[in-house]
Coordinates of C-alpha atoms in Angstrom, one line a residue:
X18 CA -34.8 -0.2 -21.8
X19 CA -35.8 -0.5 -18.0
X20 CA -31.9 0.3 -17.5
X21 CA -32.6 3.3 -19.6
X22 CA -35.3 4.3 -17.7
X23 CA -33.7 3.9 -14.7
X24 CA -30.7 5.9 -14.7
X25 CA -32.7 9.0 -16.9
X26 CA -35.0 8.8 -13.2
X27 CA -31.5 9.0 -11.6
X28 CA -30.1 11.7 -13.2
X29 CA -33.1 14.0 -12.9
X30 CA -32.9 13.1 -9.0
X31 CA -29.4 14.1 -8.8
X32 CA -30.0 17.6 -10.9
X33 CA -32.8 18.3 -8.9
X34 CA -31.8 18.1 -5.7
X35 CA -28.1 19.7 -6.7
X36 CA -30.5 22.7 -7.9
X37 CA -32.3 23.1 -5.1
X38 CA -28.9 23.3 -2.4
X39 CA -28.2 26.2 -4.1
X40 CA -30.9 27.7 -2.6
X41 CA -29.7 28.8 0.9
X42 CA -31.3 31.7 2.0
X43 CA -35.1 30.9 2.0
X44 CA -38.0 28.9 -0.3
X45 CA -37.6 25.6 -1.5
X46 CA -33.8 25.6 -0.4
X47 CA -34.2 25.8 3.2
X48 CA -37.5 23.3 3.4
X49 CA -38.1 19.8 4.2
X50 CA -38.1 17.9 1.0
X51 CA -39.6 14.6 0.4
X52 CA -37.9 12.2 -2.6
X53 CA -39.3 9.0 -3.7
X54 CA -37.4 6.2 -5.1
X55 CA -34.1 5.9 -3.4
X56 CA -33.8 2.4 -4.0
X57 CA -32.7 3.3 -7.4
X58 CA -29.9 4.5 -5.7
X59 CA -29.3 0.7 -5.2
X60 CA -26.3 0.1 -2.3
X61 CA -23.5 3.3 -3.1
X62 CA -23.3 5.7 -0.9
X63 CA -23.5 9.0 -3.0
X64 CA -22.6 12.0 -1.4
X65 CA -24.2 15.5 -2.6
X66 CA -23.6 18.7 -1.5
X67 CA -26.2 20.6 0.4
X68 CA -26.8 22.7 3.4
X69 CA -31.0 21.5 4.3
X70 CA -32.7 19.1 5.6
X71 CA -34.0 16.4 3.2
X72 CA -36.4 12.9 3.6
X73 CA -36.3 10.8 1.8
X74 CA -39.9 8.6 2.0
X75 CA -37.6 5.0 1.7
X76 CA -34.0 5.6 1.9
X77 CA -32.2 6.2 5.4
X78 CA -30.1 9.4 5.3
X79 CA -27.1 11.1 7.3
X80 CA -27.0 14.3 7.0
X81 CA -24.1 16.6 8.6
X82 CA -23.0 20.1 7.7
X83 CA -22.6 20.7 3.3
X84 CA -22.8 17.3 2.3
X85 CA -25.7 14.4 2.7
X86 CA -25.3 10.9 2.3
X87 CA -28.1 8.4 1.1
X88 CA -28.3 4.8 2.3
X89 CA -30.9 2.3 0.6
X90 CA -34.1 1.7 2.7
X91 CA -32.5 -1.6 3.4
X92 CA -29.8 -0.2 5.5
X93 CA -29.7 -2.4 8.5
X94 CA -26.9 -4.4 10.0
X95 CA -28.0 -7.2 12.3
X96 CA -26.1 -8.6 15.1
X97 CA -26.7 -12.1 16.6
X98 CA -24.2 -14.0 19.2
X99 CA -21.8 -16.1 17.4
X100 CA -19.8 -17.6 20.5
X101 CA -20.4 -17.6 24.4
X102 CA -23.2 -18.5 26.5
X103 CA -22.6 -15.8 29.0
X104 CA -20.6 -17.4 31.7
X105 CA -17.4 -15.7 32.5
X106 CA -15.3 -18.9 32.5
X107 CA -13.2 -20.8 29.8
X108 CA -14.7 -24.0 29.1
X109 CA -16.7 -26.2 25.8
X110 CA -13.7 -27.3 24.0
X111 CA -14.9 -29.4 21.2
X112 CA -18.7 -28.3 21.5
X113 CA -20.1 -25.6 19.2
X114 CA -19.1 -22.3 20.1
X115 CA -22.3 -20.6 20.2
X116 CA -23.1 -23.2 23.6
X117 CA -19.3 -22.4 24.9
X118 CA -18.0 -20.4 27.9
X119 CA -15.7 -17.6 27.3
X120 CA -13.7 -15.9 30.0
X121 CA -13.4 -11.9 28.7
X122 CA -12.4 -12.0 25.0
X123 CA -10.1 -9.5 24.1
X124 CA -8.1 -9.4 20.7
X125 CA -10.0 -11.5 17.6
X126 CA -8.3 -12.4 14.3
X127 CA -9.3 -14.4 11.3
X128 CA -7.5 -16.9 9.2
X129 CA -7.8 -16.2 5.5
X130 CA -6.6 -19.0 4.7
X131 CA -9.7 -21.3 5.9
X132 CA -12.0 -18.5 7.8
X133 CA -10.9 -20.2 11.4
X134 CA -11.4 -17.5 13.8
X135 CA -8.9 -16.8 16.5
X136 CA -9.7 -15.4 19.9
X137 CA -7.2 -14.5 22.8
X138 CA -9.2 -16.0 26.1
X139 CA -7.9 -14.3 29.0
X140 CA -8.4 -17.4 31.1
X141 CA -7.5 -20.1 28.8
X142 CA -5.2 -18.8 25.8
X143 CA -5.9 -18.7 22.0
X144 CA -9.2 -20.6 21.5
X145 CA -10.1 -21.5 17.7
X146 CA -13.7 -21.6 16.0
X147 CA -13.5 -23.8 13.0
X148 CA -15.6 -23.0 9.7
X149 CA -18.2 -26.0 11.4
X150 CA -18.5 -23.8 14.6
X151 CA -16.0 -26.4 17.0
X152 CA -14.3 -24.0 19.7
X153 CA -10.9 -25.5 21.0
X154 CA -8.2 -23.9 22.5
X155 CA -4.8 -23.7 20.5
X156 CA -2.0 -22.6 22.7
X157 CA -2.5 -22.5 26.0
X158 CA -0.9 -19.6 28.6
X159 CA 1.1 -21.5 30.6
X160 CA 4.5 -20.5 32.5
X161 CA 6.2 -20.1 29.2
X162 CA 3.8 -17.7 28.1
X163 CA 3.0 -15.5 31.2
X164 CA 2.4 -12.1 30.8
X165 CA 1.2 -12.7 27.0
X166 CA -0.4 -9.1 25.6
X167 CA -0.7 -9.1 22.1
X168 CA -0.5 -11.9 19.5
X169 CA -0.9 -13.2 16.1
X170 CA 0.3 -16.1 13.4
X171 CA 1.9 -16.5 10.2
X172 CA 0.9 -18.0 6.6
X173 CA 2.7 -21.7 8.1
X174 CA 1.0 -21.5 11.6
X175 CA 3.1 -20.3 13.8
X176 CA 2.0 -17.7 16.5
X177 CA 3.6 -15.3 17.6
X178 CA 2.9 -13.3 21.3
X179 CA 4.3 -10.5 23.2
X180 CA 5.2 -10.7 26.3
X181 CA 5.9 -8.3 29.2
X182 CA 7.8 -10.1 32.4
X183 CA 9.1 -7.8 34.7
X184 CA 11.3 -10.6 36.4
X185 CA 12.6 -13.2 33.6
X186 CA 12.5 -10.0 30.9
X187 CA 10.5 -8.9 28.2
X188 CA 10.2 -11.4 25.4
X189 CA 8.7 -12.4 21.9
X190 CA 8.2 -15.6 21.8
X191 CA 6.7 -18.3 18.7
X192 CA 4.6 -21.1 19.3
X193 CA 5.0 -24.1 16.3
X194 CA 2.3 -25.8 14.8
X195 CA 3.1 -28.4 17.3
X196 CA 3.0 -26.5 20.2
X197 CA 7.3 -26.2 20.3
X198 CA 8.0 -22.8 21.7
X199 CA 11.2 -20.3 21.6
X200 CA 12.3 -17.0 22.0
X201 CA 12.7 -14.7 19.1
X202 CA 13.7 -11.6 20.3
X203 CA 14.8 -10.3 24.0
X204 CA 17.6 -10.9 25.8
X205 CA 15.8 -11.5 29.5
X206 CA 16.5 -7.4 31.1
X207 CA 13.7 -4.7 30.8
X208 CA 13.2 -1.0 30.0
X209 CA 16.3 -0.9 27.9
X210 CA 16.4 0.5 23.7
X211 CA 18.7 -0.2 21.1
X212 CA 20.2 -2.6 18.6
X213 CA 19.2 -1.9 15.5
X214 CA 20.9 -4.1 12.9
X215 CA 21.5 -6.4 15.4
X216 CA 19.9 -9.7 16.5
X217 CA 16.2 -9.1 18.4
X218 CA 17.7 -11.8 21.1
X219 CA 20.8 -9.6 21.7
X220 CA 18.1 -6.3 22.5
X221 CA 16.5 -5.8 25.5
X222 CA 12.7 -4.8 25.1
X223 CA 10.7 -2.1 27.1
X224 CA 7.6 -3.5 27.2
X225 CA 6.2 -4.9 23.5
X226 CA 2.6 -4.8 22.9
X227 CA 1.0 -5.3 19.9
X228 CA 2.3 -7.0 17.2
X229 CA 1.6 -8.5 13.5
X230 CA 3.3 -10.4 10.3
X231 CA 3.3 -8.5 7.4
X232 CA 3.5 -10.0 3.4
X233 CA 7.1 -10.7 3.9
X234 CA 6.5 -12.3 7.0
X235 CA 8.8 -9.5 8.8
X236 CA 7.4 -9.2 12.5
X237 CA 6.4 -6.1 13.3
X238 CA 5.2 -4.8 16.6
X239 CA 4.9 -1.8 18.6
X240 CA 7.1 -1.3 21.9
X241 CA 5.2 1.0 24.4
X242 CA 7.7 1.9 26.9
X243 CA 9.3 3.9 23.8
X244 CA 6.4 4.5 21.7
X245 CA 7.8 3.3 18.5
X246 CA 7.3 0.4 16.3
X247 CA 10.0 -1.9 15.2
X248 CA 10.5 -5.2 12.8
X249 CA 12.1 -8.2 12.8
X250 CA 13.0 -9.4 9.1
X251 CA 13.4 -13.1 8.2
X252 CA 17.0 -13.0 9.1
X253 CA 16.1 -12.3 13.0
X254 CA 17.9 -8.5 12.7
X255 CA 15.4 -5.8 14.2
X256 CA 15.1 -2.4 13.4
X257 CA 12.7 0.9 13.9
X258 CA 10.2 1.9 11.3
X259 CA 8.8 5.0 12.5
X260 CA 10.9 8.0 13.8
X261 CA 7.8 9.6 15.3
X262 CA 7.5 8.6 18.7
X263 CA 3.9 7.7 19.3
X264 CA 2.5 6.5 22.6
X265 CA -0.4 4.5 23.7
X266 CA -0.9 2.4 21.3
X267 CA -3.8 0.7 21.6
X268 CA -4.4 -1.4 18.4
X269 CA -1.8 -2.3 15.4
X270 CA -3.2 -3.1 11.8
X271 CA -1.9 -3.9 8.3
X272 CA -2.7 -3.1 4.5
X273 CA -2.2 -6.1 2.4
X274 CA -2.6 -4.2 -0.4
X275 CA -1.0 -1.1 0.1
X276 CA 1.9 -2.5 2.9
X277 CA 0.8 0.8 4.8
X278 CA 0.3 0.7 8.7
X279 CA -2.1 1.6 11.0
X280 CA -1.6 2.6 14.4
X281 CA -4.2 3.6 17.3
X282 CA -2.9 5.6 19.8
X283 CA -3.9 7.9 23.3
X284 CA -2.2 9.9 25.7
X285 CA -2.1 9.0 29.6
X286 CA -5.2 10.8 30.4
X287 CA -8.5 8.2 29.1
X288 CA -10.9 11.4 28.7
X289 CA -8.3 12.5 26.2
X290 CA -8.9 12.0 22.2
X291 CA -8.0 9.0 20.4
X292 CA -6.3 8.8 17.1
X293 CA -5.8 6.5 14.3
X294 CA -2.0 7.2 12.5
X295 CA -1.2 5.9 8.9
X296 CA 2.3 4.7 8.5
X297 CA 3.9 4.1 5.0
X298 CA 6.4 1.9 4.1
X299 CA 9.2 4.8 4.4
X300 CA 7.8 6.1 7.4
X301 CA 6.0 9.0 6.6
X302 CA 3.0 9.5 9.5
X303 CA -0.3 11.0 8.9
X304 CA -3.2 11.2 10.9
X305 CA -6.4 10.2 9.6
X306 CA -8.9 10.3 12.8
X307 CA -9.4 11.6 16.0
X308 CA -9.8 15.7 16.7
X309 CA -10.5 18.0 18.8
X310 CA -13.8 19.9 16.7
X311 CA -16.4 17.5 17.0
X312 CA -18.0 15.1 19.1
X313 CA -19.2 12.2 17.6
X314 CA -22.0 12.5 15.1
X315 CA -23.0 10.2 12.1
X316 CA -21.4 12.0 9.0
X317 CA -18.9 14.0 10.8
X318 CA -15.2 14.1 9.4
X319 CA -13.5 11.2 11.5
X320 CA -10.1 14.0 11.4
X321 CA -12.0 16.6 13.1
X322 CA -13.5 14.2 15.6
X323 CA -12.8 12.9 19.2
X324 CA -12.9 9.2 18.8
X325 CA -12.1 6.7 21.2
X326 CA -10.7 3.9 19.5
X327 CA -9.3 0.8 21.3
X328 CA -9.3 -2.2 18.3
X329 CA -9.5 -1.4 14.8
X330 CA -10.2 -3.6 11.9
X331 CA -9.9 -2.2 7.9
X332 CA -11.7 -3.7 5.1
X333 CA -10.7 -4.6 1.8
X334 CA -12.8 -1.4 0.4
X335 CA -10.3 0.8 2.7
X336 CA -12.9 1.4 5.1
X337 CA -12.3 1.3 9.0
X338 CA -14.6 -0.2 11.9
X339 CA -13.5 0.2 15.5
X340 CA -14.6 -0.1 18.8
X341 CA -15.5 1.8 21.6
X342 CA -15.0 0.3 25.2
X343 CA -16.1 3.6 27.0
X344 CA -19.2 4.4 24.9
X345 CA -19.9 0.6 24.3
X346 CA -20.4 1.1 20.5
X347 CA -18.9 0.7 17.3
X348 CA -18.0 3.1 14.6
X349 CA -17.4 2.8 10.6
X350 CA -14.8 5.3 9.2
X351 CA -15.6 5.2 5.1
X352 CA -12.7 5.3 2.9
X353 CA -13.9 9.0 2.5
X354 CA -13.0 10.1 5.8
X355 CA -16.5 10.6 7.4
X356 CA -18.1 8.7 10.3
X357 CA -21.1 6.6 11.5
X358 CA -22.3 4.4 14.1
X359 CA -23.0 1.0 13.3
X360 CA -24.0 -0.9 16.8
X361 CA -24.4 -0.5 20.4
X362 CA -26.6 2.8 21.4
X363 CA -24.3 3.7 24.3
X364 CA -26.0 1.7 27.4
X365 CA -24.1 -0.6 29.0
X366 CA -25.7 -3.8 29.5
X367 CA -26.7 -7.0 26.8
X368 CA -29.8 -6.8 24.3
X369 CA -30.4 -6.9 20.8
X370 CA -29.7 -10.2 19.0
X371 CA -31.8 -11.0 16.3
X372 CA -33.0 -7.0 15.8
X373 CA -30.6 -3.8 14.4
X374 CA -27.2 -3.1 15.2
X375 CA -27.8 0.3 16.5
X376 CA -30.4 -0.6 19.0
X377 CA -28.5 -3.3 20.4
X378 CA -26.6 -2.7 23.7
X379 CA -23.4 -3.7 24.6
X380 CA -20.6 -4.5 27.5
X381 CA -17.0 -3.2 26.6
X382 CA -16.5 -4.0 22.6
X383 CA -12.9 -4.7 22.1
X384 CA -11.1 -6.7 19.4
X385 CA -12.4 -6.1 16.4
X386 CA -12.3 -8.7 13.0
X387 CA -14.3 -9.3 9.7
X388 CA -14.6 -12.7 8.8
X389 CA -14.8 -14.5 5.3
X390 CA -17.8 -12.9 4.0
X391 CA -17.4 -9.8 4.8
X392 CA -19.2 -9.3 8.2
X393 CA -17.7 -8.2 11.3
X394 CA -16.7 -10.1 14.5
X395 CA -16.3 -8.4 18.2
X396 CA -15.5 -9.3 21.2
X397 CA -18.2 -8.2 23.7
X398 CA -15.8 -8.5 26.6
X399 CA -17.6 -8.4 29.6
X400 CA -20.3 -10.3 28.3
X401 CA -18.2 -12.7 27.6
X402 CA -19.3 -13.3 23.7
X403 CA -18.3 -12.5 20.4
X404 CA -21.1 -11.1 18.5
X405 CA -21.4 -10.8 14.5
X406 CA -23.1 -8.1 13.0
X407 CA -24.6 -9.4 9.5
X408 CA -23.1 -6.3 7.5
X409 CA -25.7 -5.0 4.7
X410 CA -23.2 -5.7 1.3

């Protein structure tokens, strides 16, 4: 009965505020409104149309042009340090992380397979937090691996990194489970393109960047001195995916469900717009962020907005988070297209733990990750820390 109840409440909510968009040129239309009982609205986000201004006495709202969107009164995602004391150095292998020292974190990922999380160090290597909170370091940049830019691992352990060597060549390289490392794909010369159907250690590579296994454990990364991205299949032959020549990348993603792509990109000049690029398995491009229209404002259409987007993480709902190194914040794209912030107020500096995402401040947010419950990881680069924020579900 109290089910009943609840959803008859629910329904006359809906009908009476649908009622009252359609006035739009004076009276109860165009006024201030106040609603009581959003939390009946439990944890959806329901969007309705209309063109006023509504409160709602225990619900947080966004509200941008026809449509408003209601959030329960609950709404707040906090953030808390998760790794790094502060000190800009590499250091606290086999401690807990939260005591460690991390030298400018850049690129996180996180192991599905037993929630490790994986962080590229930029003055010790790949550093790994265990499920118990021990930080060690994994693979460690050495001369083999200089000039490493992107990386990432497979389902049997291996990882896999990028590198860009003006001198010995351009190389991607695999590091074993027990630390045994080789050459997959370059043939030691730079700045050349070619080879398709061929094998990736016959090709020369002009500069490769990002990179990623897919389900089939095809490597695919993203080659910036041609703007394209390319695979390697199981055999070791390499080809081109895309035909749309895309540069600047600046983060590489992938749907396990769908198999679909997702590329960040810019143009040379920084001030410039940001975009985020679906690619489909046969190649088809569409872009699903960035603009020209807006500026960036909670409940705007992420297509018609500048973004500036330099990691990028999608959740299993099809939503998007990313980061934004210039503004120090982070953004949430919903699987409906539209935008919001969820940390960082745009200061740069360190503050918040413990209180809401949104008033916290912080210091060049870059790699991006959300862990095995759900929440998401950054890397809060030049505060040398990964932070969490405790995402409301």
């Amino acid at each position: 009965m109290g089910k009943l109840y609840s959803k008859i409440v629910f329904f006359f909510l809906l009908v009476f505020i649908i009622s009252c968009s359609k006035n739009n040129s004076g009276g109860i239309g165009s006024q201030n409104i106040v609603l009581n009982g959003c939390d009946s609205i439990k944890k959806n986000l329901i969007t309705l149309n209309y063109k006023d201004s509504i409160r709602l006495s225990s619900c947080f709202i966004l509200s941008h042009f026809d449509s408003l969107y209601l959030f329960p009164s609950n709404f707040v995602n906090k953030i808390s340090t998760f790794a790094g004391n502060g000190a800009e150095i590499s250091s606290g292998d086999g401690g807990q992380a939260i005591i460690s020292s991390l030298f400018r974190p850049r690129y996180l990922i996180v192991d599905r397979r037993n929630g490790d999380i994986l962080i590229q160090d930029q003055g010790a290597g790949i550093r790994k937090i265990t499920s118990t909170g021990i930080i060690t370091t994994v693979v460690k940049y050495g001369t083999n691996l200089g000039g490493a830019i992107g990386f990432t691992f497979d389902s049997v352990g291996n990882y896999y990194f990028t590198i860009q060597d003006v001198v010995n060549g351009s190389a991607i390289k695999k590091v074993s489970p027990t630390g045994v490392i080789t050459k997959i794909a370059g043939d030691g010369y730079n700045f050349a393109y070619g080879g398709d159907g061929s094998s990736a250690l016959n090709i020369s590579l002009n500069l490769p960047d990002l990179i990623l296994v897919d389900n089939s454990n095809n490597i695919i990364f993203y080659e910036r001195g041609r703007g394209v991205l390319r695979k390697i299949n199981s055999s070791g032959i390499i080809s081109t995916i895309n035909s749309t020549v895309i540069y600047y990348g600046t983060d590489l993603k992938y749907d396990t469900k769908t198999g679909d792509l997702y590329l960040s990109t810019t143009t040379s000049n920084p001030s410039e717009t940001y975009q985020i690029w679906r690619i489909a398995s046969d190649g088809t491009t569409t872009r699903i962020a960035g603009g020209r229209l807006n500026s960036y404002e909670n409940g705007a259409k992420a297509i018609d907005t500048r973004i500036f987007c330099d990691a990028m993480i999608l959740d299993d709902n099809g939503n998007i988070y990313f980061s934004d190194v210039q503004h120090h914040q982070i953004y949430k794209i919903f699987k409906s297209g539209i935008m919001y912030r969820i940390a960082g107020t745009g200061e740069k500096g360190f503050s918040g733990d413990g209180g809401n995402a949104l008033s916290a401040i912080l210091n060049w947010p870059f790699g991006i990750a959300i862990d095995k419950n759900g929440d998401l990881l950054f890397s809060d680069m030049m505060n040398n820390r990964i932070r969490k924020i405790t995402l409301v579900k």
